[in-house]
Amino acid sequence: MIETARATPRTPPSTTERARLRDAVPPAESLDIAARRRRRAGRRRSAMTDLLGILAWVSASIAVTLWLASPGSHRVVGIGGWLTDAGIVAGLVATDLVLVMLVLAARVPLIDRTFGHDNAVAVHRSLGKPVLYLLLAHGALLTLGYGASAGTGPIAETIALFSTPDMPLAFLGLVLFLVVVVSSLVAVRRRLPYEAWHLIHLLSYAAVLVALPHMLSVGSVLAQGTWQRVYWIALYVVALGLIALYRFAVPIVVTFRHRIRVAGIETVAPGVVSIHLAGRDLDRLGARGGQYGVWRFWTAKTWWHANPVSFSAVPARGRARITVRDLGAGSARLGRITPGAFVSLEGPYGLFTSRARTAPYLALVASGIGITPVRSLLEDTDLRPGEATVLLRGTDADQQYLWHEIADLAEATGNRLYTMVGHRSRSRESWMTEEDVRRGVSLRSVFPNLLQSDLYVCGPRAWSDLVVREARSAGVPEHQIHQERFES
């Protein structure tokens, strides 16, 4: 059933429709049992995030404990000795957490299955700033400590450190990590194209490698015959080995196993194309509706550009589809790819899927190219009539990408679809049109079961943040909100 959002509040259903919905929707008791189970699942996910964060800091405490147990770590003389030892502890904790961050970002299947990839990414991001502060403290405290012990000033000591073997590389590692952390700040990330952000993040690998030599040559952290040496070598091997395996080797194997190629390009709207892909056993990619992959198209003009793009349809045995909007030079070139081009894939990734559900009802809100994961999620979800409500938002007819497919899916499953077309309110504090604001339309009026629904939101970042803010104000629990952001 297709309606405009301005049709709310809705007219009462007919007698026939009431009977159909009564028979199709399970009793309230069954929904309550399912809701309790899903709430428990949500609490487990939150607990898993906390546990993963605790384990990260436990590993750092192990590194410090091993250093404290080593000979000479307690021989503190004067203020210079205290500052130096504090700097060593800050460096040990920071380095340990950096390696933990690499493990969490490696997309290790065991970690993803045990804790959830979203939890791993959340902890990975939460460690960024503490690590940066610890690294800055490491450099500052050691400089002050060495200077106090030698009777020199900070500037003279900094010059002396630069003349020490391997220390310039350590300073380079600090600068590289500083660049990575700054690029991840929301205000900076919004202004960077994905390929630039991705390239900058690769610098974290270089930062780890260039910082290693000074651990070997300065101090006694990796002294021969100590447990410290065993611990640090093991941690480096595990972190870098998992990155090499799951971020590089596995994607190469997946790519050659499925032999993905471009089958055709279909224009959906001005600046928007669907790329139809052909390959071998693509249904065995394990992709769920709502997930994305990092795609690389091997042509002369696109091979250097990795594109994170959602599946716009659930992959079948020999075919798959993604839909791309022209958001920059890299994505614009994809519309001009010649059929037959070879394609490599990293993924599928993401938890914007039905597996993340914790509530009995489903509310889907999408705008712009954010329609793509919502469309595949809807296709991949077993729904009862009346269980799901979809709201599609567009500025004009040119932004109604794949709306007809969403309408067909909603109609086939007996669920409701709303459309909201028009320019955003002049206040810019609402995600709706000016007319919708005047009519008093809200998430609660469009989704009558909002508080008993999992809310999936996908669209431009600023717009989707406004939708999520209204949902939180309406009382939707945090674990029932699932957000996938697109930059435009």
PDB file of N, CA, C and O in Angstrom, residues 2 266-269 274 276 312 321 323 371 375 378 390 392 397 399-412 417 419:
ATOM      1  N   ILE A   2       0.727   2.139  -0.943  1.00  0.00           N
ATOM      2  CA  ILE A   2       1.558   3.315  -1.072  1.00  0.00           C
ATOM      3  C   ILE A   2       0.749   4.538  -0.678  1.00  0.00           C
ATOM      4  O   ILE A   2      -0.345   4.757  -1.166  1.00  0.00           O
ATOM      5  N   GLU A 266      23.275   0.264 -16.132  1.00  0.00           N
ATOM      6  CA  GLU A 266      21.907   0.733 -16.348  1.00  0.00           C
ATOM      7  C   GLU A 266      21.738   2.102 -15.683  1.00  0.00           C
ATOM      8  O   GLU A 266      21.995   2.259 -14.492  1.00  0.00           O
ATOM      9  N   THR A 267      21.293   3.082 -16.463  1.00  0.00           N
ATOM     10  CA  THR A 267      21.040   4.412 -15.906  1.00  0.00           C
ATOM     11  C   THR A 267      19.727   4.395 -15.139  1.00  0.00           C
ATOM     12  O   THR A 267      18.689   4.034 -15.678  1.00  0.00           O
ATOM     13  N   VAL A 268      19.775   4.792 -13.875  1.00  0.00           N
ATOM     14  CA  VAL A 268      18.599   4.808 -13.015  1.00  0.00           C
ATOM     15  C   VAL A 268      17.985   6.203 -12.966  1.00  0.00           C
ATOM     16  O   VAL A 268      16.761   6.368 -12.982  1.00  0.00           O
ATOM     17  N   ALA A 269      18.837   7.216 -12.878  1.00  0.00           N
ATOM     18  CA  ALA A 269      18.422   8.613 -12.811  1.00  0.00           C
ATOM     19  C   ALA A 269      19.636   9.440 -13.194  1.00  0.00           C
ATOM     20  O   ALA A 269      20.748   8.905 -13.318  1.00  0.00           O
ATOM     21  N   SER A 274      23.005   1.715 -12.029  1.00  0.00           N
ATOM     22  CA  SER A 274      23.105   0.382 -11.437  1.00  0.00           C
ATOM     23  C   SER A 274      24.135  -0.400 -12.226  1.00  0.00           C
ATOM     24  O   SER A 274      24.084  -0.438 -13.466  1.00  0.00           O
ATOM     25  N   HIS A 276      25.411  -3.956 -13.011  1.00  0.00           N
ATOM     26  CA  HIS A 276      25.054  -5.365 -12.951  1.00  0.00           C
ATOM     27  C   HIS A 276      26.332  -6.190 -13.073  1.00  0.00           C
ATOM     28  O   HIS A 276      27.157  -5.971 -13.969  1.00  0.00           O
ATOM     29  N   SER A 312      22.449  -3.377  -3.915  1.00  0.00           N
ATOM     30  CA  SER A 312      21.080  -2.876  -4.076  1.00  0.00           C
ATOM     31  C   SER A 312      20.109  -4.013  -4.360  1.00  0.00           C
ATOM     32  O   SER A 312      18.908  -3.779  -4.511  1.00  0.00           O
ATOM     33  N   ARG A 321      24.110  -6.944  -7.967  1.00  0.00           N
ATOM     34  CA  ARG A 321      23.892  -5.575  -8.435  1.00  0.00           C
ATOM     35  C   ARG A 321      24.245  -4.584  -7.339  1.00  0.00           C
ATOM     36  O   ARG A 321      23.951  -4.799  -6.163  1.00  0.00           O
ATOM     37  N   THR A 323      24.231  -0.127  -6.845  1.00  0.00           N
ATOM     38  CA  THR A 323      23.739   1.109  -7.449  1.00  0.00           C
ATOM     39  C   THR A 323      24.548   2.260  -6.884  1.00  0.00           C
ATOM     40  O   THR A 323      24.709   2.386  -5.669  1.00  0.00           O
ATOM     41  N   ILE A 371      18.777   4.531  -0.373  1.00  0.00           N
ATOM     42  CA  ILE A 371      17.751   3.538  -0.701  1.00  0.00           C
ATOM     43  C   ILE A 371      18.369   2.166  -0.932  1.00  0.00           C
ATOM     44  O   ILE A 371      17.711   1.133  -0.724  1.00  0.00           O
ATOM     45  N   ARG A 375      16.677  -1.241   0.288  1.00  0.00           N
ATOM     46  CA  ARG A 375      16.008  -2.092  -0.705  1.00  0.00           C
ATOM     47  C   ARG A 375      16.432  -3.547  -0.572  1.00  0.00           C
ATOM     48  O   ARG A 375      15.608  -4.460  -0.565  1.00  0.00           O
ATOM     49  N   LEU A 378      15.103  -5.085   2.736  1.00  0.00           N
ATOM     50  CA  LEU A 378      13.682  -5.426   2.638  1.00  0.00           C
ATOM     51  C   LEU A 378      13.485  -6.714   1.851  1.00  0.00           C
ATOM     52  O   LEU A 378      12.659  -7.560   2.205  1.00  0.00           O
ATOM     53  N   VAL A 390       7.766   1.478   5.525  1.00  0.00           N
ATOM     54  CA  VAL A 390       8.900   2.089   4.837  1.00  0.00           C
ATOM     55  C   VAL A 390       8.557   3.541   4.515  1.00  0.00           C
ATOM     56  O   VAL A 390       7.463   3.833   4.020  1.00  0.00           O
ATOM     57  N   LEU A 392      10.179   6.703   2.321  1.00  0.00           N
ATOM     58  CA  LEU A 392      11.191   7.128   1.361  1.00  0.00           C
ATOM     59  C   LEU A 392      11.123   8.642   1.206  1.00  0.00           C
ATOM     60  O   LEU A 392      10.037   9.213   1.032  1.00  0.00           O
ATOM     61  N   ALA A 397      11.381  14.257  -8.279  1.00  0.00           N
ATOM     62  CA  ALA A 397      11.233  12.985  -8.983  1.00  0.00           C
ATOM     63  C   ALA A 397      12.571  12.383  -9.380  1.00  0.00           C
ATOM     64  O   ALA A 397      12.704  11.157  -9.479  1.00  0.00           O
ATOM     65  N   GLN A 399      15.151  12.098  -7.631  1.00  0.00           N
ATOM     66  CA  GLN A 399      15.790  11.406  -6.511  1.00  0.00           C
ATOM     67  C   GLN A 399      15.034  10.157  -6.071  1.00  0.00           C
ATOM     68  O   GLN A 399      15.322   9.608  -5.014  1.00  0.00           O
ATOM     69  N   GLN A 400      14.106   9.690  -6.874  1.00  0.00           N
ATOM     70  CA  GLN A 400      13.309   8.526  -6.492  1.00  0.00           C
ATOM     71  C   GLN A 400      13.947   7.249  -7.052  1.00  0.00           C
ATOM     72  O   GLN A 400      13.339   6.486  -7.795  1.00  0.00           O
ATOM     73  N   TYR A 401      15.212   7.009  -6.633  1.00  0.00           N
ATOM     74  CA  TYR A 401      15.961   5.864  -7.140  1.00  0.00           C
ATOM     75  C   TYR A 401      15.354   4.569  -6.607  1.00  0.00           C
ATOM     76  O   TYR A 401      15.216   4.391  -5.393  1.00  0.00           O
ATOM     77  N   LEU A 402      15.014   3.660  -7.491  1.00  0.00           N
ATOM     78  CA  LEU A 402      14.537   2.315  -7.148  1.00  0.00           C
ATOM     79  C   LEU A 402      13.253   2.325  -6.304  1.00  0.00           C
ATOM     80  O   LEU A 402      12.903   1.312  -5.709  1.00  0.00           O
ATOM     81  N   TRP A 403      12.543   3.430  -6.271  1.00  0.00           N
ATOM     82  CA  TRP A 403      11.328   3.492  -5.458  1.00  0.00           C
ATOM     83  C   TRP A 403      10.287   2.483  -5.932  1.00  0.00           C
ATOM     84  O   TRP A 403       9.561   1.910  -5.116  1.00  0.00           O
ATOM     85  N   HIS A 404      10.211   2.274  -7.246  1.00  0.00           N
ATOM     86  CA  HIS A 404       9.213   1.324  -7.764  1.00  0.00           C
ATOM     87  C   HIS A 404       9.515  -0.093  -7.282  1.00  0.00           C
ATOM     88  O   HIS A 404       8.584  -0.881  -7.052  1.00  0.00           O
ATOM     89  N   GLU A 405      10.798  -0.420  -7.102  1.00  0.00           N
ATOM     90  CA  GLU A 405      11.143  -1.750  -6.604  1.00  0.00           C
ATOM     91  C   GLU A 405      10.742  -1.897  -5.138  1.00  0.00           C
ATOM     92  O   GLU A 405      10.268  -2.956  -4.713  1.00  0.00           O
ATOM     93  N   ILE A 406      10.961  -0.846  -4.346  1.00  0.00           N
ATOM     94  CA  ILE A 406      10.517  -0.866  -2.953  1.00  0.00           C
ATOM     95  C   ILE A 406       9.003  -1.030  -2.889  1.00  0.00           C
ATOM     96  O   ILE A 406       8.480  -1.792  -2.060  1.00  0.00           O
ATOM     97  N   ALA A 407       8.285  -0.325  -3.757  1.00  0.00           N
ATOM     98  CA  ALA A 407       6.821  -0.434  -3.773  1.00  0.00           C
ATOM     99  C   ALA A 407       6.377  -1.858  -4.072  1.00  0.00           C
ATOM    100  O   ALA A 407       5.452  -2.380  -3.445  1.00  0.00           O
ATOM    101  N   ASP A 408       7.041  -2.495  -5.035  1.00  0.00           N
ATOM    102  CA  ASP A 408       6.684  -3.882  -5.376  1.00  0.00           C
ATOM    103  C   ASP A 408       6.947  -4.821  -4.198  1.00  0.00           C
ATOM    104  O   ASP A 408       6.131  -5.709  -3.919  1.00  0.00           O
ATOM    105  N   LEU A 409       8.088  -4.637  -3.508  1.00  0.00           N
ATOM    106  CA  LEU A 409       8.409  -5.498  -2.362  1.00  0.00           C
ATOM    107  C   LEU A 409       7.415  -5.282  -1.225  1.00  0.00           C
ATOM    108  O   LEU A 409       6.976  -6.245  -0.571  1.00  0.00           O
ATOM    109  N   ALA A 410       7.050  -4.021  -0.951  1.00  0.00           N
ATOM    110  CA  ALA A 410       6.091  -3.741   0.116  1.00  0.00           C
ATOM    111  C   ALA A 410       4.725  -4.335  -0.209  1.00  0.00           C
ATOM    112  O   ALA A 410       4.059  -4.922   0.657  1.00  0.00           O
ATOM    113  N   GLU A 411       4.307  -4.188  -1.444  1.00  0.00           N
ATOM    114  CA  GLU A 411       3.003  -4.726  -1.840  1.00  0.00           C
ATOM    115  C   GLU A 411       2.986  -6.244  -1.777  1.00  0.00           C
ATOM    116  O   GLU A 411       2.011  -6.853  -1.329  1.00  0.00           O
ATOM    117  N   ALA A 412       4.072  -6.873  -2.193  1.00  0.00           N
ATOM    118  CA  ALA A 412       4.127  -8.336  -2.203  1.00  0.00           C
ATOM    119  C   ALA A 412       4.066  -8.931  -0.804  1.00  0.00           C
ATOM    120  O   ALA A 412       3.579 -10.047  -0.615  1.00  0.00           O
ATOM    121  N   LEU A 417       4.047   1.497   2.569  1.00  0.00           N
ATOM    122  CA  LEU A 417       5.085   2.379   2.054  1.00  0.00           C
ATOM    123  C   LEU A 417       4.568   3.814   2.012  1.00  0.00           C
ATOM    124  O   LEU A 417       3.476   4.073   1.502  1.00  0.00           O
ATOM    125  N   THR A 419       5.768   7.881   0.976  1.00  0.00           N
ATOM    126  CA  THR A 419       6.735   8.692   0.251  1.00  0.00           C
ATOM    127  C   THR A 419       6.601  10.132   0.706  1.00  0.00           C
ATOM    128  O   THR A 419       5.506  10.612   0.999  1.00  0.00           O
TER     129      THR A 419
END
